[in-house]
Coordinates of C-alpha atoms and ligand atoms in Angstrom, one line a residue:
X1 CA 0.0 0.0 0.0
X2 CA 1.4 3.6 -0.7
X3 CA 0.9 6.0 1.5
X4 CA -1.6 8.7 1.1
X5 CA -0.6 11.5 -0.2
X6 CA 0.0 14.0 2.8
X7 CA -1.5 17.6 2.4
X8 CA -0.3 20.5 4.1
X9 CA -2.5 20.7 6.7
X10 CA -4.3 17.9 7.8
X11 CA -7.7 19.3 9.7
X12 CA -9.8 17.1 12.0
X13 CA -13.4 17.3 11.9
X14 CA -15.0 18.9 14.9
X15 CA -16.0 15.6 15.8
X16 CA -12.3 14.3 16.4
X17 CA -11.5 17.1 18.9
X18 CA -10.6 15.1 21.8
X19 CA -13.0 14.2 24.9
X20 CA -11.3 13.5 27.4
X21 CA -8.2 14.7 28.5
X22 CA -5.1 12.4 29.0
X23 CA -3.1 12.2 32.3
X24 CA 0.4 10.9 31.9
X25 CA 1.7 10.5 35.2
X26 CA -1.1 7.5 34.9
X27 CA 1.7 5.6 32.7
X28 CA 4.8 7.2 34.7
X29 CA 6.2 4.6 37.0
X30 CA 8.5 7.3 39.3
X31 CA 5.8 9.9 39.9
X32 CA 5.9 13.3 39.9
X33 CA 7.2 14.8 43.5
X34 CA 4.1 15.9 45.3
X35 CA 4.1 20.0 46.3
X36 CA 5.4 20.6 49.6
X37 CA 4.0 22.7 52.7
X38 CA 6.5 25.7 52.8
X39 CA 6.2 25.7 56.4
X40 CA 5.7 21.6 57.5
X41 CA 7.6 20.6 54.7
X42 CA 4.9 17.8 54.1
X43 CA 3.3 16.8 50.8
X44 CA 0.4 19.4 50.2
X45 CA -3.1 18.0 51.5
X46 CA -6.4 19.0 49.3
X47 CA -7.7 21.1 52.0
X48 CA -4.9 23.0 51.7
X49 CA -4.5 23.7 48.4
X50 CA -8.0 24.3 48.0
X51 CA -7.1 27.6 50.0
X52 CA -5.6 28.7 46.8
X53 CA -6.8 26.3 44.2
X54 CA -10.3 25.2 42.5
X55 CA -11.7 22.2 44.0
X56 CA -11.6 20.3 40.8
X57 CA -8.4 21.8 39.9
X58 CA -7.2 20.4 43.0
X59 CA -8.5 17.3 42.3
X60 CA -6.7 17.2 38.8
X61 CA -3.4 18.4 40.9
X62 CA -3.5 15.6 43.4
X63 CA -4.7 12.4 40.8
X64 CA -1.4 10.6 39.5
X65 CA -3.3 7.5 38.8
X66 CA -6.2 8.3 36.5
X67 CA -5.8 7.9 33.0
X68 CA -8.6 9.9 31.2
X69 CA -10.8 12.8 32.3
X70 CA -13.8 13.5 30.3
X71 CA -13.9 17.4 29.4
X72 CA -17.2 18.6 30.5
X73 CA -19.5 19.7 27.6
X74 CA -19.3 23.6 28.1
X75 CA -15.4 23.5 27.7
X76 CA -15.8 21.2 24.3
X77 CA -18.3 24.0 23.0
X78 CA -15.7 26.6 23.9
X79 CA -12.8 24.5 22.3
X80 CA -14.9 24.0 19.2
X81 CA -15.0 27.5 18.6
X82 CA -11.4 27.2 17.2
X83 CA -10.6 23.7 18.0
X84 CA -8.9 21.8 16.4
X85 CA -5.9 23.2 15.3
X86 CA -4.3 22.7 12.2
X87 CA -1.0 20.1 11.8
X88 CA 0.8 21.4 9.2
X89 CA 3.1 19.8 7.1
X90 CA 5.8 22.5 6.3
X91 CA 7.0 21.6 2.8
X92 CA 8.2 25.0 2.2
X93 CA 10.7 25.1 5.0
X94 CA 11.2 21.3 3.7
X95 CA 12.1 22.5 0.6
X96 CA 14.3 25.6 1.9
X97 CA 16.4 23.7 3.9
X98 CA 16.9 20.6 0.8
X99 CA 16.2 18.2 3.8
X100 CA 15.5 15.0 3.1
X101 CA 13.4 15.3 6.9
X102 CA 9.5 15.5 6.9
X103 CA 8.4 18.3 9.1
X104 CA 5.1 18.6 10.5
X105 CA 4.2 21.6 13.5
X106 CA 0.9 22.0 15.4
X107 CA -0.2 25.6 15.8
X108 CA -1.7 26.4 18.3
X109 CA -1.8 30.7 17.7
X110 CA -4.8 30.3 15.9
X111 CA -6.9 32.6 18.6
X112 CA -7.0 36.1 19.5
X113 CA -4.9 35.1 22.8
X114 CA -2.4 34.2 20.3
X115 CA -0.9 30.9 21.8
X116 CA -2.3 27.1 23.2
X117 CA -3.2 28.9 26.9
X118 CA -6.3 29.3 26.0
X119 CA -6.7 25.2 26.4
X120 CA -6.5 25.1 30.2
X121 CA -7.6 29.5 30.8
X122 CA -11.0 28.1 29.2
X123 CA -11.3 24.6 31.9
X124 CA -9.7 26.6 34.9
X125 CA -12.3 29.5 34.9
X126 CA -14.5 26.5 34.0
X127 CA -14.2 24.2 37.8
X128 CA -13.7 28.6 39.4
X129 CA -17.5 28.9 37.9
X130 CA -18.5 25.4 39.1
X131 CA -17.8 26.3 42.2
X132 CA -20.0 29.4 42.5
X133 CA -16.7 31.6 42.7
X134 CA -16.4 35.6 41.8
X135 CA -13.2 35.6 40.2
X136 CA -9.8 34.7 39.5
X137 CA -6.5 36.3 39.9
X138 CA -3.2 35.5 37.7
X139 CA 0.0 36.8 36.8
X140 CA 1.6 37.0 33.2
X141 CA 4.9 37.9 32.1
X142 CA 4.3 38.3 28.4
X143 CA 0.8 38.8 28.3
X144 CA -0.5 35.5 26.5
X145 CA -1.6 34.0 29.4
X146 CA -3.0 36.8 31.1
X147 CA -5.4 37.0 27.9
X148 CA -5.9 33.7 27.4
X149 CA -7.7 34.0 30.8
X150 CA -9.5 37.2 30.0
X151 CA -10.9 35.6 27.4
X152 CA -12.4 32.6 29.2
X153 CA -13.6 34.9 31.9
X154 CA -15.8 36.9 29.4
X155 CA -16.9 34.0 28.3
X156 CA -18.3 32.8 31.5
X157 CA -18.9 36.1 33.6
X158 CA -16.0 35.7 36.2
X159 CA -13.7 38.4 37.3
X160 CA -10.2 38.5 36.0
X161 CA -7.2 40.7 38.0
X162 CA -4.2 40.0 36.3
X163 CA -0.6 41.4 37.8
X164 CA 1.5 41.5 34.9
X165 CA 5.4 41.7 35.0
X166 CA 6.3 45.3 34.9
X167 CA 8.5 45.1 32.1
X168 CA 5.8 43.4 29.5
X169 CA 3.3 46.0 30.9
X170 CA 5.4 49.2 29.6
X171 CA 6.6 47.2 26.2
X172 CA 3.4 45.3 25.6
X173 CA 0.8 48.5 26.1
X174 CA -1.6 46.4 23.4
X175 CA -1.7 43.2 25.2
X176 CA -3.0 45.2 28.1
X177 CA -5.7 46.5 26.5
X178 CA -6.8 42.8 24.5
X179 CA -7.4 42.0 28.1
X180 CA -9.1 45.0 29.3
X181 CA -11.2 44.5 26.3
X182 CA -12.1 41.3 27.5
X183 CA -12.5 43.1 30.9
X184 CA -10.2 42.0 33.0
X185 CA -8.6 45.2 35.7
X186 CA -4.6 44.8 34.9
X187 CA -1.6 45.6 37.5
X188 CA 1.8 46.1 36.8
X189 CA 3.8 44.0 38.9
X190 CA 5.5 44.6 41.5
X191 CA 2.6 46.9 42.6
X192 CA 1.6 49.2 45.9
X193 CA -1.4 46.9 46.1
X194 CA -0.2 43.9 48.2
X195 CA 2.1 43.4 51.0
X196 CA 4.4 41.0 49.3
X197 CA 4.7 43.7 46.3
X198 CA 5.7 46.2 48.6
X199 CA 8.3 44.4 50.1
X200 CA 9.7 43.3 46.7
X201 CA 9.5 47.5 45.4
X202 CA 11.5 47.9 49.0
X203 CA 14.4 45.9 48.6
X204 CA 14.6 46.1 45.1
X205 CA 13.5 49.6 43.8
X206 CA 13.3 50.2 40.0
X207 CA 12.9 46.4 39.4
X208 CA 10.5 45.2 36.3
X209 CA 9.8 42.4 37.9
X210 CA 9.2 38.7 37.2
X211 CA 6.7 36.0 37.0
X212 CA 8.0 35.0 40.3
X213 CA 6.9 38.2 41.6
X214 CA 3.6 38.1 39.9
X215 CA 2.6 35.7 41.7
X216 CA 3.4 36.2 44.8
X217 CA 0.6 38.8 44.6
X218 CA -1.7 37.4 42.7
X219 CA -1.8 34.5 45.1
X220 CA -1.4 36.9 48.2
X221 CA -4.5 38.6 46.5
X222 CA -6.9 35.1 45.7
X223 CA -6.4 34.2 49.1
X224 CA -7.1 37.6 50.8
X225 CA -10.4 38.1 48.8
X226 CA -13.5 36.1 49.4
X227 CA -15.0 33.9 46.5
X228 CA -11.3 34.3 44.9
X229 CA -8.7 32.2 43.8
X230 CA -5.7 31.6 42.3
X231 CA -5.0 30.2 38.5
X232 CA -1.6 29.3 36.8
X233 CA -1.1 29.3 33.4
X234 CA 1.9 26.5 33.6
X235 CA 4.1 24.7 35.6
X236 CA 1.2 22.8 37.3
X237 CA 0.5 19.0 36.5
X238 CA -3.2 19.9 35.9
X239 CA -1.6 22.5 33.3
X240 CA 0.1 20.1 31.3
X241 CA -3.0 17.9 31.5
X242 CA -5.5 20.0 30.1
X243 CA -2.7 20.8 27.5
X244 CA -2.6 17.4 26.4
X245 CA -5.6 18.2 23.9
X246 CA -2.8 19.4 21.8
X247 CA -1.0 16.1 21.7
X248 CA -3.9 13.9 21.5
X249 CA -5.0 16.0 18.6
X250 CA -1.8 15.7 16.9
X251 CA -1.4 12.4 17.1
X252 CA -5.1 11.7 15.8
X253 CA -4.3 13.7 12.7
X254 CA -0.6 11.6 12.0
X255 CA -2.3 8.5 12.8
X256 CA -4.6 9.0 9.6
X257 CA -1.9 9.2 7.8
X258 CA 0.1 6.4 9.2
X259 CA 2.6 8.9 10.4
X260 CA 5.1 8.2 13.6
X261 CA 7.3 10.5 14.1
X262 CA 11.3 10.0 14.9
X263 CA 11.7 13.2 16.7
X264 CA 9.1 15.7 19.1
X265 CA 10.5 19.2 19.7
X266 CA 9.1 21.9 21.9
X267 CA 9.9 25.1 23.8
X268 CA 10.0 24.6 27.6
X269 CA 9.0 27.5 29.6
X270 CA 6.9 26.3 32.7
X271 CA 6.7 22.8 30.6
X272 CA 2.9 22.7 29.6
X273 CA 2.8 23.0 25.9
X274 CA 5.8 20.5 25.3
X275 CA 3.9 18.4 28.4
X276 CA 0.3 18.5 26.7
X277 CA 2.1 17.9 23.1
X278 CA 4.1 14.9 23.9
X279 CA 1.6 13.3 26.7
X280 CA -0.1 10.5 23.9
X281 CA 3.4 9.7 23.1
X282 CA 5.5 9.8 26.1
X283 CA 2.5 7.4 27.4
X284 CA 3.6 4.9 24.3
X285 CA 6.9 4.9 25.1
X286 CA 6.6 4.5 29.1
X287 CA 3.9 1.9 28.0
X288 CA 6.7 0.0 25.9
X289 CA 4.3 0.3 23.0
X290 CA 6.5 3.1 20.7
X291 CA 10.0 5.2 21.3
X292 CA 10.0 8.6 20.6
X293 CA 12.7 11.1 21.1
X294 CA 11.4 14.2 22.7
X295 CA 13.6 17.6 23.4
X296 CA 13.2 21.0 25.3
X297 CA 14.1 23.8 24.1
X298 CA 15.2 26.6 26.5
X299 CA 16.6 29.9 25.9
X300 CA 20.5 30.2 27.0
X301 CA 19.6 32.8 29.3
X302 CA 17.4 31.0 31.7
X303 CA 18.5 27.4 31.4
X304 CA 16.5 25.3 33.8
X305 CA 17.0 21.9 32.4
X306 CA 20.4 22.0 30.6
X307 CA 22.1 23.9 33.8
X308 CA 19.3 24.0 36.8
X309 CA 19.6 21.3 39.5
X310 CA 16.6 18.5 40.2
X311 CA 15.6 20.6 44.1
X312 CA 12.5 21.2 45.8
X313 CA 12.3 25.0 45.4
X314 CA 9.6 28.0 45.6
X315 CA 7.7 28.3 42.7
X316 CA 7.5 32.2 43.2
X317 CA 9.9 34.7 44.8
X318 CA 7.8 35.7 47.6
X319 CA 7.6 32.0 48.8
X320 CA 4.2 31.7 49.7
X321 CA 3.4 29.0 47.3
X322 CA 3.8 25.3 47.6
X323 CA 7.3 24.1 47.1
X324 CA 7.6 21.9 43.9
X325 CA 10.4 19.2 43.0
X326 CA 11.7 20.6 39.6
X327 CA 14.6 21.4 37.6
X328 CA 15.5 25.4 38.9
X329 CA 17.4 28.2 39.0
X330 CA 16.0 29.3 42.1
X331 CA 13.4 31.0 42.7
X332 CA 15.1 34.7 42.7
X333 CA 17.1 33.9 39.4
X334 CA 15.8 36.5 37.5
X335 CA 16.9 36.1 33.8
X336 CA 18.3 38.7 31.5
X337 CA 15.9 40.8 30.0
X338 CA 15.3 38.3 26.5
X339 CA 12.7 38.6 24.5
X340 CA 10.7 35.2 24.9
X341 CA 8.5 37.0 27.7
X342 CA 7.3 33.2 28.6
X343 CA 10.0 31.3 28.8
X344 CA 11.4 33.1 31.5
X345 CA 10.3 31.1 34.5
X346 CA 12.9 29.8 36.6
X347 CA 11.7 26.4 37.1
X348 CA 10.1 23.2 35.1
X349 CA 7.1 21.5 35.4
X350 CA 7.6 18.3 37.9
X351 CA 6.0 16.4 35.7
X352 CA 8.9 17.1 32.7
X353 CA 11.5 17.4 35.5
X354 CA 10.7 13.8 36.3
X355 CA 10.9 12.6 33.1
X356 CA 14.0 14.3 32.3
X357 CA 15.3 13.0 35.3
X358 CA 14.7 9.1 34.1
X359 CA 16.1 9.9 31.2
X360 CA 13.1 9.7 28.8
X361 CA 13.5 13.0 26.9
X362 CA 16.2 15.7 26.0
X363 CA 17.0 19.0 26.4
X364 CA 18.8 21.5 24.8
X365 CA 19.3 25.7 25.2
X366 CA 19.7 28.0 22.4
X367 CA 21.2 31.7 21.9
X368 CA 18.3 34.6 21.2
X369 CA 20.4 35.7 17.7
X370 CA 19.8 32.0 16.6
X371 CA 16.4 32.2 17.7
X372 CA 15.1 35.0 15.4
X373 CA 17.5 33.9 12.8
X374 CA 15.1 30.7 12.9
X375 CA 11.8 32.6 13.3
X376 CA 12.2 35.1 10.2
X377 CA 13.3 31.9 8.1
X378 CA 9.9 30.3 9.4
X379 CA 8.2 33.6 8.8
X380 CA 9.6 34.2 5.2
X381 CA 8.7 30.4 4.2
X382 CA 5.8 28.8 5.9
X383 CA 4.1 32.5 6.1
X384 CA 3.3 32.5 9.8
X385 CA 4.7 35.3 11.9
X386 CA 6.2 32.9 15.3
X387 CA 6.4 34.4 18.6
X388 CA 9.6 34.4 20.4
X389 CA 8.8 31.7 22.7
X390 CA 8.1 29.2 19.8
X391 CA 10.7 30.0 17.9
X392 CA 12.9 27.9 20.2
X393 CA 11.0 25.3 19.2
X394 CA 11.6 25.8 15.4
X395 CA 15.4 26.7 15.9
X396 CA 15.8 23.5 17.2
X397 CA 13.8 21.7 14.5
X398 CA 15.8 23.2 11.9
X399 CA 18.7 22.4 13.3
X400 CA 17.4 18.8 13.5
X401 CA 16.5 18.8 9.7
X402 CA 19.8 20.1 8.4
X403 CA 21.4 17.2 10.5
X404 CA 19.2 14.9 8.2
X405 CA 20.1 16.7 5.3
X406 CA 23.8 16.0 6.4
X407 CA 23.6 12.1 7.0
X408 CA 20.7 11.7 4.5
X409 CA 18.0 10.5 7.0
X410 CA 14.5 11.2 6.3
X411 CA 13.4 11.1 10.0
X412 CA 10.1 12.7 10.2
X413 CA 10.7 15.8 13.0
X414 CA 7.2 17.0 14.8
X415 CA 7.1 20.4 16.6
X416 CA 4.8 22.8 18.5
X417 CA 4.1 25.8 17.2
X418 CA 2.7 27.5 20.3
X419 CA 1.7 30.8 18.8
X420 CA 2.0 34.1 17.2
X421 CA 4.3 37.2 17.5
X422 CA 2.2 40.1 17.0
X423 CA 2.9 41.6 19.8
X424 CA 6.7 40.8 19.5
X425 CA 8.0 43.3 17.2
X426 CA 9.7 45.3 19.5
X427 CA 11.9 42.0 19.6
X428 CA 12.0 41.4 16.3
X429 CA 13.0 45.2 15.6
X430 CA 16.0 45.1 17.9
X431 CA 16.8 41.6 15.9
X432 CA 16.4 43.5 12.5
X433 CA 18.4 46.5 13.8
X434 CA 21.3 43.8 15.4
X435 CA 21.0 45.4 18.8
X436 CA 19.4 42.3 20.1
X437 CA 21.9 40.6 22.9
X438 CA 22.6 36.7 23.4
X439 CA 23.5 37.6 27.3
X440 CA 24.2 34.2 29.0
X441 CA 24.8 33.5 32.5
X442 CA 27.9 32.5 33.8
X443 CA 28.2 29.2 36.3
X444 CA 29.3 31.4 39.3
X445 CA 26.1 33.6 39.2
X446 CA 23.9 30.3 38.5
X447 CA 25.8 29.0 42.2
X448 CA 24.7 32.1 44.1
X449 CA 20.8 31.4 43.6
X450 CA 21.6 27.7 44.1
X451 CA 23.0 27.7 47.1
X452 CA 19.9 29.9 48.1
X453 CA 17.6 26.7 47.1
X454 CA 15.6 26.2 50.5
X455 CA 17.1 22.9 52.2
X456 CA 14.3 20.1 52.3
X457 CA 15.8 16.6 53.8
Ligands
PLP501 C1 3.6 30.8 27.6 C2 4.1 30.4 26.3 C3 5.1 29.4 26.1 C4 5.8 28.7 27.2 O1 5.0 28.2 28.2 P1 4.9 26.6 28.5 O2 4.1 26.5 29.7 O3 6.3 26.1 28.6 O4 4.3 26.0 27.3 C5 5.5 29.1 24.8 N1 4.9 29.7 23.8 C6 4.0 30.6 23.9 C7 3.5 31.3 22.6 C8 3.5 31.0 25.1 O5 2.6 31.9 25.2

């Protein structure tokens, strides 16, 4: 049998967008680390994090055992709206490169929130509705997430306060106001408006902040106002777990064709599009069923895999979150000021720290220069404008497809396109004008925050 011809994007029908979601630590035989009490230092009970949390959300946080979870009807209407997302197969950039490869990305920037957020915005103000709550409070550092969550929150009359990170707030005025059009009340972070921002402004005046920050207040805020709580755009295993509609979407869309890819690539920022993307596979191959190679791609300047250590640490710089088991920096690393606004969080989702740790996927780190080198190839060939953050993802793939073209392989290379760059083009001007810097940090400043990592036994 030949195979079918492949087109360049292979839709799904809306009846093939997934209905249940897919949990992977199900199929992972060294679990994820559970979240830690700051103060006890024991594993986080569901009465305490629902303090913070949804009660569902909680639920999804806590359950390392089951497999599928339906997705309720109203967030399968809301995903139809522009669900599913194309897989493309990117023959241009094929033919570009003269790689004997076969390259295929899922794009996910195919909303007005620009990026795959709006998967787990839309079922996290979901469960905050379901449980008769007001609102929600968030942080975000480039702005994607902050209106991915807007959006859902129109969508299903909830309040939205968002603390973004001071220095996306001044260079990113038009993100602010795509949330406030979706009426949510934006703050720049660090702010006046909360204790922990205050002591932040006092010890370090002038900063522009970071995510860390962010959401020190946000949570210091969800947990201060009643019929408030706190949402997280990453990181979190109930993140990567709504996320996983990307995956299970892809894969639908290569099995038709009889497609298996050799190679899964993705930018790791907090871990939960590369987590929801490779979830259907990493399951095969910790089920002995396929092999897949998978690698994270993380900017040079803020390193987390390829040069953090595997330490329970605080997931924001205030430290009144749960501590999490994760590749870091620590949690005051603060990154040089790059321009892939969401890939600058200092630690890893546990669940891809874990796996990384076993040894069942890759990372690598790449240079900012090289990244916009890659996106403006991407742009010029395959016609979509990348953001920063994806970019990484297509640097890397490239790089993989000119190794092909090298030895002559024709391994078929799947990456996630996670979304758009519209808002980027302060970024892509300094890149144009070559005053874009490729500032890496050296091993003696990445000690200092280490051996500030809190000491767990
Ligand atoms: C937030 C974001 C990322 C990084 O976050 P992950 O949780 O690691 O997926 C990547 N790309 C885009 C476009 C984003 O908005």
């Amino acid at each position: 049998m030949t195979a079918r011809e492949i087109p360049y994007k292979i839709y799904l029908d809306e009846s093939e967008i997934p209905t249940a979601w897919y949990n992977v630590r199900a199929d992972m035989k060294n679990k994820p680390a559970p979240l830690l009490n700051p103060g006890t230092h024991q594993p986080m009970t569901a009465q305490e994090l629902s303090a913070v949390f949804c009660e569902d959300l909680v639920a999804q946080e806590l359950d390392n055992d089951t497999r599928l979870f339906p997705i309720p009807q109203e967030i399968q209407d809301f995903y139809r709206m522009y669900r599913p997302s194309p897989l493309v197969r990117a023959y241009c950039l094929e033919k570009k490169l003269q790689t004997p490869a076969h390259i295929y990305y899922k794009f996910e920037g195919n909303n007005t929130s620009g990026s795959h957020k709006l998967n787990s915005a839309i079922a996290q103000a979901y469960y905050a509705k379901k449980q008769g709550l007001k609102g929600v409070t968030t942080e975000t550092g480039a702005g994607q997430w902050g209106t991915a969550l807007s959006m859902a929150c129109a969508y299903l009359g909830l309040d939205c306060k968002v603390f973004m990170v001071k220095v996306s707030y001044e260079q990113k005025p038009f993100r602010r106001e795509v949330m406030r059009t979706y009426g949510a009340s934006v703050t720049p972070s660090p702010s006046e408006t909360t204790q922990v921002g205050r002591k932040i402004l006092a010890e370090h005046p002038g900063t522009t902040g970071s995510l860390g920050c962010a959401i020190s207040e946000a949570v210091e805020v969800a947990v201060g106002t009643p019929g408030y709580r706190y949402v997280l755009g990453s990181v979190l295993n109930q993140v990567l777990l709504h996320q996983s509609v990307i995956g299970v979407e892809a894969k639908t869309a290569l099995d038709k064709y009889g497609v298996k890819p050799d190679v899964i690539i993705g930018c790791a920022g907090g871990g939960s599009n590369l987590g929801g993307l490779i979830s259907p596979f990493m399951g095969e191959k910790l089920r002995g069923e396929a092999d897949y190679r998978i690698v994270a791609v993380e900017p040079a300047s803020c390193p987390s895999l390829t040069r953090g250590v595997y330490a329970y640490d605080f997931c924001d710089t205030g430290m009144v979150c749960p501590l999490a088991k994760m590749y870091t920096l620590g949690s005051d690393f603060i990154p040089a000021p790059n321009h892939a606004g969401g890939l600058r969080y200092h630690g890893m989702s546990p669940i891809l720290s874990q796996l990384y740790d076993d040894g069942l996927m890759e990372a690598v780190s790449v240079p900012q220069t090289r990244v916009f080198e890659a996106a403006e190839l991407f742009a010029r060939t395959e016609g979509i404008l990348p953001a920063p953050e994806s970019s990484h993802a297509i640097c890397a793939a490239i790089d993989e497809a000119l190794k092909c073209k090298e030895s002559g392989e024709e391994k078929t290379i799947l990456f996630g396109l996670t979304g758009t760059g519209y808002f980027d083009m302060v970024a892509y001007e300094k890149f144009h004008d070559g005053r874009m810097d490729d500032y890496v940090p050296t091993d003696e400043e990445l000690a200092q925050f280490r051996a500030r990592l809190p000491k767990i036994d």
